[in-house]
Amino acid sequence: MALIDRLRVSSEYGQTPNRWVNYDIQPVEWARRTWTFWTYHNLWVLVNANISNYMSGSSLIALGLTWRQALAAIIAGNALSTGLVILNSLPGAYYHIGFPLVNRYVWGLWGSYFVIMNRILLSLVGVQSWIGGECVYVCLRAIWPSLENRIPNHMSESTGMTTAQFVAYIIFMVLSLPIIYIRPHKLKPFFNVASMVVIVFLLVMLIWSLATMGDSGFGKTISSPGTSGSGWDVAFGIVSTMGGIAAGILNQNDYSRFSRRPRDAILGQVVGFPIYAIACAVIGIIVTAATQNRYGEALWSLPTLLEAIIDHGGSRSRAAAFFGGAAVCISQLGVNIPGNALSGGFDTAALFPEFINVRRGAYLTALISMVCNPWKLANTATTFLSVLSSYSVFLGPMVGCMIVSYLAVMRRKIKVEDLFPEHGSDGIYWYTFGINWRAPVAVRQPFRY
C-alpha cells in the first residue's frame, strides 16, 4: 500500500486526483487559458508545415496523379479538414474541456475508454519521431560524411535502417524529453521560435531550388503531362490528405481548451491550418521538380534531398545541409510533441488519473513508441499514404459522433460537473452501466457500406 500511495499523483492547486479527474484532465481554469490567436497560428505552422505535408504532394504524384490533380486533392482535403477541426474544437473553446471529457458525454464514462485507447494507439505509431531521427541523421552526416563507417552497421537488412540511423533516432527522442516536461499552457515561447524557424527554412528551400535550377529546368514531375489519375485516385488523394491530420482533428479539444477566448482558437485555426498545409505541400512539389534533373530522380523525401546536397557538394553544401537538418528537426519536435507525446499524456492521464498526469503519460508514450518500429511506416510513398488514409477511414466516424453530439444532441449545452462525478453513476452521462450504447451503433453504421 505504501508503494501505491507513493505512485499516486500529488494534489495540484487544490485538485485531489480521483477515479475520474486530476489537475491535467479537469476543465482549464482562467490562469491556464494562455493561448491566443498567435499561439494557435504557430501551432498549426508546426503541425502542417512539416516533412509529412511536404512529402504529401510529391507522394501523390509518385502514385500516378498529375501535379494539378495532386494540388486539387491537397486543397480539397485541407479545406474539409479545416472545417472539421473548427467544429470539433468548439467544446474545448467554450467549455475548456479536453478530448477525454468530451467523449464522456458522447460514449459514457466507461464507454469513452474505447475512443481514448484508440487515440493512444495513434500516439504510439511514432512516424513523426522516426522522421525527426532522419533529420538528426542529416546533421550528423553533414559533420561526418563517413558516418556509416564511423558507426558500423549491426542491423539486419530487414529492419530497413542502419545502426547510425537508429542512433540518430535515439538522439531525437532524447532532445524531445526536456520539451515534453513543459506544461502545455507554457509552450508558447517554443511555438513562437519553432514556427519562425520552419517558415524561414521552407522559404529558403524554395528560393534556393528555383534560383539554382539553371537551364536544367523542372523535372518531369511538373514538365511532363504524364497520365492523369482516375477520379478514384484523386479521391484517394483527398482521403490521404485528411488522413494525415485525422488524429489531430480527433483530439483538437485538448488544445482549444487553453484558449483565452473562443475566437482565438477558431480564427487561429481558420488562418493557420489551410494556408500552411497547402503552402508546404506546394513547396514540396516545386522543390522536388526543381531538383529532379539535378540529382537524376525525384527526391520527395526532404531528408533524402538534404543528403543529396551533402553528397554532391562541398563544405558549404554540408554546412547548408546541417542547418537545414537542424531546422526540420525543430519542425519535427513541434509536430511530434503536441501531436503524439502530449496527446498520449492527456489520454493516459484520463485512463488512470490517480496515478498518471500529463508529464508521466507523455514520457510513457515516448518510451512505448520506440518499440513500435516506426521506420517500417515511412519507407515508401505507398506505405506512407496507406497509413494516412487508414487513419481517416477509422477515425472519421468518431469525429462525426463528437461533432453531432455537441451541436445537435447536446445543443451546445454541457453539464460539466457530471463529466467527473464523485460516484460515476451519479451523473447524467452515466447512461447504461457507464456506456452510451447509441455511440457504438452510430460508429458502426459507416462500416456497413
XYZ file of C-alpha atoms in Angstrom:
449
model
C 0.000 0.000 0.000
C 2.872 2.371 0.786
C 4.256 1.861 -2.738
C 0.857 2.507 -4.322
C 0.453 5.689 -2.312
C 3.859 6.911 -3.477
C 2.860 6.322 -7.101
C -0.282 8.414 -6.809
C -0.350 11.815 -8.497
C 0.020 14.563 -5.929
C -2.724 17.116 -5.433
C -2.150 20.241 -7.538
C -3.754 23.624 -6.983
C -6.463 22.181 -4.781
C -7.407 19.323 -7.147
C -7.159 15.937 -5.442
C -6.993 13.173 -8.060
C -9.739 10.574 -8.030
C -11.030 7.874 -10.354
C -12.379 10.360 -12.878
C -10.233 13.515 -12.787
C -6.914 15.118 -11.926
C -5.427 18.560 -12.490
C -4.455 17.874 -16.125
C -7.874 16.476 -17.053
C -10.173 18.942 -15.297
C -11.608 21.940 -17.191
C -8.906 24.565 -17.654
C -9.169 27.419 -15.189
C -8.519 31.041 -16.146
C -4.845 31.019 -15.133
C -4.038 28.350 -17.729
C -6.056 29.910 -20.561
C -2.979 31.488 -22.086
C -3.252 30.566 -25.770
C -4.037 33.459 -28.112
C -4.626 33.700 -31.855
C -0.883 33.616 -32.494
C -0.416 30.530 -30.328
C -2.864 28.582 -32.475
C -1.432 30.114 -35.632
C 2.070 28.970 -34.680
C 0.825 25.562 -33.549
C -0.658 24.941 -36.986
C 2.515 26.169 -38.663
C 4.317 23.341 -36.875
C 1.584 20.753 -37.311
C 1.082 21.400 -41.032
C 4.372 22.861 -42.316
C 6.378 19.724 -41.667
C 8.032 16.918 -43.593
C 4.901 14.769 -43.784
C 2.954 17.532 -45.520
C 5.972 18.403 -47.635
C 6.000 14.811 -48.892
C 2.242 14.507 -49.404
C 2.080 16.276 -52.785
C 5.137 14.565 -54.183
C 3.943 11.214 -52.872
C 0.613 11.623 -54.657
C 2.469 12.386 -57.880
C 4.593 9.278 -57.345
C 1.372 7.251 -57.209
C 0.121 8.442 -60.609
C -1.583 11.822 -60.159
C -0.512 14.836 -62.170
C 0.747 17.777 -60.156
C -2.526 19.614 -60.850
C -4.578 16.684 -59.579
C -2.339 16.368 -56.527
C -2.733 20.070 -55.781
C -6.522 19.843 -56.176
C -6.644 16.860 -53.797
C -4.499 18.705 -51.262
C -6.643 21.854 -51.371
C -9.903 19.908 -51.116
C -8.612 17.675 -48.323
C -7.310 20.576 -46.258
C -10.457 22.647 -46.779
C -12.583 19.802 -45.454
C -10.146 19.187 -42.614
C -10.221 22.855 -41.584
C -13.993 22.739 -41.196
C -13.808 19.557 -39.135
C -11.057 20.955 -36.913
C -13.109 24.052 -36.127
C -16.334 22.161 -35.455
C -14.641 19.577 -33.275
C -12.777 22.198 -31.224
C -15.873 24.102 -30.092
C -16.462 22.214 -26.789
C -12.872 22.893 -25.777
C -13.001 26.545 -26.820
C -16.257 27.289 -24.974
C -16.203 24.862 -22.034
C -12.414 24.411 -21.747
C -12.687 20.635 -21.554
C -10.357 18.239 -23.334
C -10.800 15.248 -25.601
C -11.296 12.657 -22.804
C -14.063 14.656 -21.112
C -15.811 15.392 -24.409
C -16.050 11.686 -25.162
C -17.620 11.014 -21.776
C -20.819 12.776 -22.820
C -20.640 11.062 -26.220
C -19.822 7.487 -25.161
C -20.475 7.469 -21.415
C -17.892 7.490 -18.652
C -16.704 3.924 -19.267
C -17.515 3.870 -22.977
C -15.152 6.801 -23.601
C -12.241 4.489 -22.871
C -12.704 2.892 -26.306
C -12.003 6.150 -28.160
C -9.270 7.204 -25.734
C -7.378 3.943 -26.181
C -7.630 4.240 -29.959
C -6.108 7.722 -29.758
C -3.337 6.405 -27.525
C -2.523 3.762 -30.149
C -2.154 6.503 -32.765
C 0.223 8.383 -30.460
C 2.366 5.264 -30.255
C 2.821 4.896 -34.038
C 5.848 7.196 -33.879
C 6.257 8.015 -37.583
C 6.981 11.668 -36.817
C 9.676 10.765 -34.306
C 11.362 8.486 -36.846
C 11.328 11.277 -39.435
C 12.843 13.516 -36.762
C 15.594 10.942 -36.369
C 16.237 11.146 -40.115
C 16.741 14.902 -39.693
C 19.270 14.322 -36.927
C 20.987 11.802 -39.223
C 21.355 14.541 -41.861
C 23.020 16.820 -39.299
C 25.427 14.073 -38.255
C 26.285 13.250 -41.878
C 26.886 16.926 -42.582
C 29.533 16.884 -39.836
C 30.907 13.421 -40.634
C 30.168 12.407 -44.254
C 31.584 8.969 -43.451
C 29.153 8.482 -40.582
C 28.240 4.959 -41.666
C 31.906 3.963 -41.395
C 32.289 5.638 -38.021
C 29.274 3.758 -36.664
C 29.463 0.232 -38.145
C 26.115 -1.232 -39.056
C 24.907 -4.159 -36.960
C 21.274 -4.038 -38.084
C 19.875 -6.668 -40.434
C 18.652 -5.510 -43.833
C 15.077 -6.474 -42.941
C 14.878 -3.686 -40.344
C 15.102 -1.034 -43.082
C 17.660 1.017 -41.155
C 21.303 1.116 -40.146
C 22.834 1.425 -36.703
C 23.761 5.060 -37.432
C 20.160 5.866 -38.331
C 18.942 4.229 -35.138
C 21.435 6.268 -33.105
C 20.090 9.430 -34.749
C 16.562 8.358 -33.831
C 17.577 7.896 -30.192
C 19.198 11.356 -30.197
C 15.952 12.896 -31.460
C 13.987 11.156 -28.710
C 16.431 12.464 -26.096
C 16.088 16.004 -27.496
C 12.324 15.676 -27.051
C 12.479 14.923 -23.327
C 13.004 18.454 -21.927
C 10.276 19.921 -24.136
C 7.828 17.201 -23.081
C 8.353 18.352 -19.485
C 6.935 21.822 -20.250
C 3.302 22.239 -19.267
C 1.040 22.745 -22.331
C -0.087 26.225 -21.274
C 3.577 27.303 -21.175
C 4.534 26.114 -24.673
C 4.007 29.498 -26.342
C 7.725 30.501 -26.475
C 8.656 27.185 -28.075
C 5.867 27.530 -30.653
C 6.963 31.090 -31.471
C 10.602 30.204 -32.097
C 9.988 26.879 -33.837
C 7.337 28.253 -36.221
C 9.616 31.084 -37.367
C 12.465 28.633 -37.992
C 10.177 26.425 -40.085
C 8.766 29.277 -42.182
C 12.228 30.700 -42.909
C 13.595 27.272 -43.812
C 10.801 26.462 -46.263
C 11.166 29.845 -47.971
C 14.938 29.372 -48.218
C 14.491 25.914 -49.737
C 12.027 27.266 -52.288
C 14.230 30.208 -53.292
C 17.378 28.049 -53.445
C 15.784 25.362 -55.620
C 14.440 27.886 -58.123
C 17.489 30.169 -58.153
C 19.942 27.314 -58.730
C 17.799 25.337 -61.159
C 19.513 26.921 -64.155
C 18.966 25.552 -67.642
C 18.087 22.080 -66.366
C 14.562 23.307 -65.717
C 11.814 21.452 -63.923
C 11.865 17.686 -63.957
C 9.069 15.574 -65.371
C 7.266 15.855 -62.022
C 5.803 19.086 -63.425
C 7.008 19.489 -67.008
C 5.758 16.125 -68.299
C 1.971 15.869 -68.718
C 2.094 12.142 -67.953
C -1.026 10.056 -67.492
C -3.809 11.581 -65.451
C -5.027 9.633 -62.480
C -8.622 8.490 -62.301
C -11.307 10.108 -60.216
C -10.803 7.363 -57.646
C -7.110 8.251 -57.464
C -7.996 11.878 -56.759
C -10.496 10.753 -54.124
C -7.767 8.616 -52.568
C -5.540 11.697 -52.531
C -8.202 13.709 -50.697
C -8.724 10.954 -48.132
C -4.958 10.597 -47.686
C -4.611 14.338 -47.132
C -7.314 14.266 -44.489
C -5.829 11.095 -43.009
C -2.576 12.888 -42.313
C -4.313 15.166 -39.798
C -7.125 12.829 -38.717
C -5.596 12.169 -35.313
C -5.188 15.920 -34.745
C -8.813 16.542 -35.679
C -9.953 13.870 -33.236
C -8.380 15.385 -30.115
C -8.348 19.075 -31.045
C -10.232 19.880 -27.821
C -7.078 19.052 -25.875
C -5.628 22.307 -27.221
C -8.631 24.529 -27.892
C -9.401 24.341 -24.156
C -6.350 26.519 -23.428
C -7.729 29.435 -25.492
C -8.089 32.816 -23.816
C -11.243 33.371 -25.836
C -13.128 31.036 -28.206
C -12.407 33.237 -31.210
C -8.646 32.923 -30.594
C -8.847 29.192 -31.235
C -11.301 29.496 -34.128
C -9.506 32.284 -36.019
C -6.115 30.722 -35.347
C -7.348 27.514 -36.974
C -9.028 29.277 -39.896
C -5.829 31.130 -40.780
C -3.132 28.726 -39.650
C -4.498 25.388 -40.788
C -5.185 25.618 -44.543
C -2.595 28.236 -45.517
C 0.450 26.402 -44.222
C -0.770 22.917 -45.072
C -1.333 23.842 -48.716
C 1.754 26.056 -48.959
C 4.033 23.365 -47.546
C 2.729 20.735 -49.981
C 3.093 23.137 -52.922
C 6.664 23.947 -51.896
C 7.345 20.216 -51.738
C 6.134 19.749 -55.303
C 8.103 22.724 -56.641
C 11.346 21.869 -54.837
C 11.120 18.228 -55.913
C 10.552 19.230 -59.551
C 13.257 21.916 -59.497
C 15.889 19.474 -58.202
C 14.824 16.405 -60.157
C 17.080 16.932 -63.187
C 19.988 17.975 -60.998
C 20.011 14.768 -58.961
C 18.588 12.436 -61.584
C 15.444 11.470 -59.722
C 12.523 12.980 -57.825
C 13.683 13.206 -54.199
C 10.293 13.591 -52.491
C 11.748 12.933 -49.020
C 13.234 16.143 -47.638
C 15.937 14.367 -45.548
C 16.936 12.447 -48.688
C 17.234 15.732 -50.602
C 19.439 17.202 -47.884
C 21.635 14.108 -48.034
C 21.940 14.561 -51.807
C 23.130 18.121 -51.177
C 25.827 16.702 -48.894
C 26.900 14.057 -51.410
C 27.048 16.387 -54.421
C 28.511 19.490 -52.810
C 31.493 20.746 -50.853
C 31.938 22.147 -47.369
C 29.438 24.948 -47.956
C 26.807 22.477 -49.052
C 27.458 20.406 -45.960
C 27.026 23.478 -43.759
C 23.782 24.340 -45.529
C 22.539 20.763 -45.101
C 23.423 20.841 -41.397
C 21.348 23.963 -40.764
C 18.573 22.552 -42.945
C 18.571 19.317 -40.963
C 18.501 21.284 -37.699
C 15.538 23.350 -38.927
C 13.468 20.334 -39.919
C 14.462 18.632 -36.663
C 12.909 21.579 -34.816
C 9.880 21.237 -37.084
C 9.525 17.577 -36.149
C 9.788 18.395 -32.455
C 6.993 20.909 -32.973
C 4.651 18.389 -34.567
C 5.632 15.263 -32.631
C 5.415 16.627 -29.091
C 1.916 18.174 -29.184
C 0.588 15.662 -31.711
C 1.875 12.476 -30.100
C 3.633 12.826 -26.749
C 1.299 15.331 -25.098
C -1.794 13.814 -26.687
C -0.760 10.435 -25.336
C -0.100 12.098 -21.989
C -3.584 13.580 -21.779
C -5.208 10.301 -22.772
C -3.280 8.028 -20.427
C -3.942 10.533 -17.641
C -7.653 10.154 -18.396
C -7.406 6.367 -18.100
C -5.523 6.452 -14.791
C -5.970 9.947 -13.315
C -4.937 8.860 -9.824
C -1.533 7.629 -10.986
C -0.687 9.400 -14.248
C -0.541 13.103 -15.039
C 0.274 14.610 -18.430
C 4.033 14.522 -17.842
C 4.104 10.895 -16.786
C 1.781 9.964 -19.630
C 3.848 11.840 -22.233
C 7.082 10.185 -21.150
C 5.374 6.803 -21.093
C 4.060 7.411 -24.626
C 7.526 8.373 -25.868
C 9.047 5.255 -24.312
C 6.494 2.799 -25.688
C 6.547 4.384 -29.170
C 10.170 3.313 -29.544
C 9.189 -0.361 -29.736
C 6.568 0.129 -32.473
C 9.039 0.073 -35.395
C 8.038 3.499 -36.851
C 10.714 3.165 -39.544
C 8.598 0.488 -41.233
C 5.838 3.012 -41.990
C 7.974 5.659 -43.668
C 9.988 3.663 -46.207
C 7.883 4.147 -49.369
C 5.283 6.536 -50.694
C 2.718 3.734 -50.940
C 3.106 2.615 -47.334
C 3.232 6.196 -46.112
C -0.035 7.198 -47.761
C -1.785 3.924 -46.937
C -1.171 4.569 -43.250
C -2.502 8.123 -43.539
C -5.656 7.116 -45.390
C -6.404 4.353 -42.877
C -6.469 6.973 -40.118
C -9.300 8.959 -41.666
C -11.396 5.903 -42.514
C -11.294 4.623 -38.949
C -11.368 7.925 -37.045
C -13.934 9.720 -39.225
C -16.993 8.175 -37.558
C -15.581 9.021 -34.118
C -15.087 12.649 -35.111
C -18.591 12.706 -36.575
C -20.074 11.433 -33.309
C -18.291 14.154 -31.348
C -19.439 16.955 -33.644
C -23.049 15.796 -33.973
C -23.340 15.069 -30.266
C -22.230 18.585 -29.284
C -24.103 20.564 -31.944
C -27.291 18.511 -32.431
C -27.805 16.204 -29.454
C -26.481 18.392 -26.622
C -27.315 21.598 -28.493
C -24.082 23.120 -27.197
C -25.140 22.686 -23.564
C -22.945 20.506 -21.367
C -23.355 19.744 -17.668
C -19.635 19.842 -16.921
C -19.787 18.611 -13.322
C -21.385 15.341 -14.471
C -18.329 14.554 -16.606
C -16.393 13.649 -13.438
C -18.966 12.908 -10.705
C -17.907 11.780 -7.259
C -19.602 8.469 -7.985
C -19.790 7.511 -11.664
C -23.472 6.575 -11.624
C -24.469 9.954 -10.146
C -24.236 11.911 -13.410
C -26.470 12.166 -16.455
C -23.620 10.902 -18.651
C -23.538 7.526 -16.914
C -26.168 6.266 -19.396
C -26.420 2.435 -19.152
C -23.737 0.948 -16.919
C -21.425 3.772 -17.928
C -21.868 3.247 -21.685
C -23.966 5.197 -24.168
C -24.992 2.342 -26.487
C -26.019 4.821 -29.202
C -22.393 5.823 -29.891
C -21.050 2.402 -30.969
C -24.177 1.899 -33.081
C -23.572 5.234 -34.831
C -19.880 4.450 -35.375
C -20.676 1.016 -36.786
C -23.032 2.289 -39.481
C -20.420 3.694 -41.934
C -18.571 0.361 -41.966
C -21.666 -1.498 -43.172
C -21.405 0.037 -46.646
